[in-house]
N, C-alpha and C. Protein backbone atom coordinates (compact mmCIF):
# COMPACT_ATOMS: atom_id res chain seq x y z
N MET A 1 107.49 71.32 112.08
CA MET A 1 106.09 71.37 112.37
C MET A 1 105.65 72.62 112.06
N SER A 2 104.69 72.50 110.76
CA SER A 2 104.03 73.72 110.40
C SER A 2 102.94 74.55 111.58
N GLU A 3 102.66 75.74 111.51
CA GLU A 3 101.35 76.48 112.10
C GLU A 3 100.33 75.90 112.57
N TRP A 4 100.15 75.07 113.70
CA TRP A 4 99.01 74.36 114.08
C TRP A 4 98.65 75.05 115.09
N LYS A 5 96.88 75.09 114.70
CA LYS A 5 95.86 75.90 115.68
C LYS A 5 94.82 74.66 115.88
N SER A 6 94.37 75.05 117.65
CA SER A 6 93.45 74.11 118.17
C SER A 6 91.77 74.59 117.55
N THR A 7 90.96 73.65 117.43
CA THR A 7 89.87 74.61 117.33
C THR A 7 89.04 73.88 118.48
N HIS A 8 87.80 74.78 118.22
CA HIS A 8 87.08 74.79 119.49
C HIS A 8 86.09 73.50 119.85
N GLU A 9 86.25 72.54 118.94
CA GLU A 9 85.87 71.64 119.63
C GLU A 9 86.92 70.65 120.59
N LEU A 10 88.82 70.79 119.78
CA LEU A 10 89.47 70.08 120.87
C LEU A 10 89.68 70.92 121.83
N ARG A 11 89.84 72.25 122.57
CA ARG A 11 89.49 72.62 123.26
C ARG A 11 88.84 72.28 124.28
N GLU A 12 87.16 71.86 123.89
CA GLU A 12 86.33 71.16 124.55
C GLU A 12 86.71 70.11 125.11
N TRP A 13 87.07 69.40 124.12
CA TRP A 13 87.74 67.89 124.72
C TRP A 13 88.53 68.12 125.61
N MET A 14 89.62 68.95 125.69
CA MET A 14 90.53 69.14 126.16
C MET A 14 89.94 69.49 127.52
N LYS A 15 89.48 70.45 128.06
CA LYS A 15 88.51 70.94 128.93
C LYS A 15 87.77 69.91 129.83
N GLN A 16 87.27 68.94 129.00
CA GLN A 16 86.40 67.67 129.56
C GLN A 16 86.93 66.69 130.08
N HIS A 17 88.19 66.26 129.32
CA HIS A 17 89.11 65.54 129.90
C HIS A 17 89.94 66.07 131.09
N TYR A 18 90.22 67.10 131.07
CA TYR A 18 90.94 67.88 132.42
C TYR A 18 90.09 67.58 133.70
N GLU A 19 88.81 67.90 133.55
CA GLU A 19 87.99 68.33 134.54
C GLU A 19 87.47 66.60 134.94
N GLY A 20 87.67 65.82 134.17
CA GLY A 20 87.10 64.38 134.51
C GLY A 20 88.46 63.59 135.35
N MET A 21 89.63 64.18 135.40
CA MET A 21 90.72 63.55 136.12
C MET A 21 90.77 63.76 137.49
N ASN A 22 91.33 62.69 138.22
CA ASN A 22 91.80 63.39 139.65
C ASN A 22 93.33 63.54 139.42
N SER A 23 93.27 64.58 140.61
CA SER A 23 94.71 65.26 140.76
C SER A 23 95.89 63.71 141.06
N ASN A 24 96.82 64.14 139.92
CA ASN A 24 97.96 63.02 140.01
C ASN A 24 97.49 62.44 139.09
N GLY A 25 96.55 62.42 138.48
CA GLY A 25 96.17 61.27 137.36
C GLY A 25 97.45 61.20 135.96
N VAL A 26 97.61 60.14 136.27
CA VAL A 26 98.79 59.91 134.71
C VAL A 26 97.32 60.07 133.12
N TRP A 27 97.71 60.25 131.76
CA TRP A 27 97.18 60.39 131.13
C TRP A 27 97.98 60.10 130.17
N MET A 28 98.20 59.45 129.40
CA MET A 28 98.95 58.89 127.75
C MET A 28 98.12 58.77 126.59
N PRO A 29 98.06 59.86 125.93
CA PRO A 29 97.37 60.26 125.08
C PRO A 29 97.68 59.43 123.51
N GLU A 30 96.91 58.33 123.30
CA GLU A 30 96.98 57.68 122.34
C GLU A 30 97.99 57.47 121.18
N GLY A 31 99.05 57.35 120.83
CA GLY A 31 99.58 57.33 119.52
C GLY A 31 100.66 58.59 119.87
N THR A 32 100.64 59.38 120.68
CA THR A 32 101.36 60.26 120.65
C THR A 32 102.95 59.67 121.50
N GLY A 33 103.04 59.11 122.07
CA GLY A 33 104.52 59.42 122.42
C GLY A 33 104.96 59.86 123.76
N LEU A 34 103.17 60.33 124.33
CA LEU A 34 103.52 61.66 125.85
C LEU A 34 102.58 60.65 126.57
N THR A 35 103.38 61.18 128.00
CA THR A 35 102.86 60.74 129.23
C THR A 35 102.97 61.99 130.44
N TYR A 36 101.15 62.56 130.29
CA TYR A 36 101.36 63.63 131.30
C TYR A 36 100.53 63.18 132.75
N ARG A 37 101.01 64.28 133.88
CA ARG A 37 100.13 63.92 135.13
C ARG A 37 99.78 65.21 135.30
N LYS A 38 98.63 65.50 135.81
CA LYS A 38 97.48 66.14 136.13
C LYS A 38 97.93 66.56 137.40
N THR A 39 98.34 68.13 137.38
CA THR A 39 98.33 68.90 138.59
C THR A 39 97.41 70.02 138.69
N GLU A 40 97.58 70.32 139.89
CA GLU A 40 96.58 71.57 139.89
C GLU A 40 96.47 72.75 138.84
N ASN A 41 97.35 72.71 138.30
CA ASN A 41 97.37 74.22 137.36
C ASN A 41 97.69 73.47 136.07
N GLY A 42 97.13 72.16 135.89
CA GLY A 42 97.33 71.53 134.59
C GLY A 42 98.00 70.41 134.54
N TYR A 43 99.07 70.09 133.05
CA TYR A 43 99.80 69.06 133.14
C TYR A 43 100.71 68.96 133.29
N LYS A 44 101.53 68.03 133.52
CA LYS A 44 103.31 68.28 133.74
C LYS A 44 103.81 67.05 132.89
N LEU A 45 104.53 66.86 131.77
CA LEU A 45 104.84 66.28 131.16
C LEU A 45 105.93 65.40 131.91
N VAL A 46 105.82 63.82 131.47
CA VAL A 46 106.46 62.76 132.42
C VAL A 46 107.72 62.45 131.44
N ARG A 47 106.91 62.02 130.50
CA ARG A 47 107.84 61.11 129.26
C ARG A 47 107.45 61.52 127.78
N MET A 48 108.57 61.09 127.16
CA MET A 48 108.51 61.54 125.68
C MET A 48 109.31 60.60 124.73
N MET A 49 108.72 59.83 124.18
CA MET A 49 109.95 58.94 123.20
C MET A 49 110.63 60.08 122.32
N ASP A 50 111.57 59.71 122.15
CA ASP A 50 112.29 60.60 121.04
C ASP A 50 112.43 60.22 120.04
N SER A 51 111.30 61.43 119.36
CA SER A 51 111.05 61.02 117.96
C SER A 51 110.62 62.78 117.48
N ASP A 52 110.56 62.83 116.54
CA ASP A 52 110.16 64.41 116.01
C ASP A 52 108.85 64.21 116.19
N GLU A 53 107.79 63.09 115.67
CA GLU A 53 106.27 63.07 115.68
C GLU A 53 106.03 63.52 117.15
N SER A 54 106.85 62.73 118.33
CA SER A 54 106.66 62.94 119.46
C SER A 54 106.99 64.30 120.46
N ARG A 55 107.95 65.22 119.49
CA ARG A 55 108.07 66.37 119.91
C ARG A 55 107.34 67.49 119.39
N ASP A 56 106.64 67.22 118.06
CA ASP A 56 105.48 67.83 117.46
C ASP A 56 103.96 67.73 117.90
N ASN A 57 103.93 66.44 118.49
CA ASN A 57 102.68 66.45 119.33
C ASN A 57 102.46 66.77 120.91
N HIS A 58 103.92 66.95 121.51
CA HIS A 58 104.18 67.94 122.70
C HIS A 58 103.76 69.41 122.47
N ASP A 59 104.30 69.63 121.48
CA ASP A 59 104.21 71.53 120.55
C ASP A 59 102.50 71.75 120.67
N ARG A 60 101.82 70.55 119.97
CA ARG A 60 100.39 70.83 119.82
C ARG A 60 99.50 70.89 121.12
N MET A 61 99.94 69.82 121.88
CA MET A 61 99.55 69.72 123.18
C MET A 61 99.41 71.02 124.11
N LYS A 62 100.75 71.68 123.94
CA LYS A 62 101.01 73.03 124.88
C LYS A 62 99.97 73.82 124.23
N ILE A 63 100.02 74.06 122.96
CA ILE A 63 99.44 74.87 122.01
C ILE A 63 98.14 74.63 122.63
N LEU A 64 97.12 73.55 122.47
CA LEU A 64 95.90 73.18 122.81
C LEU A 64 95.67 73.76 124.38
N MET A 65 96.99 73.29 125.07
CA MET A 65 96.33 73.25 127.14
C MET A 65 96.40 74.98 127.28
N TRP A 66 97.36 75.79 126.52
CA TRP A 66 97.14 77.04 126.41
C TRP A 66 96.28 78.05 126.28
N ASP A 67 95.51 77.36 124.89
CA ASP A 67 94.22 78.01 124.62
C ASP A 67 93.11 77.66 125.50
């Protein structure tokens, strides 16, 4: 994966998405092969398909979540 950086639009989208979810809510971003559960402090990875694309998607999501 090349160095990926989040954008202001993506950070705002993530913030709105997170704030709109109930605690323990499940989120499966379409086409990523990932499943997350909302916690008090953020998201917890619950499931990831065994593929390079899913691992890259998770790496991008981690960057976005930290930003």
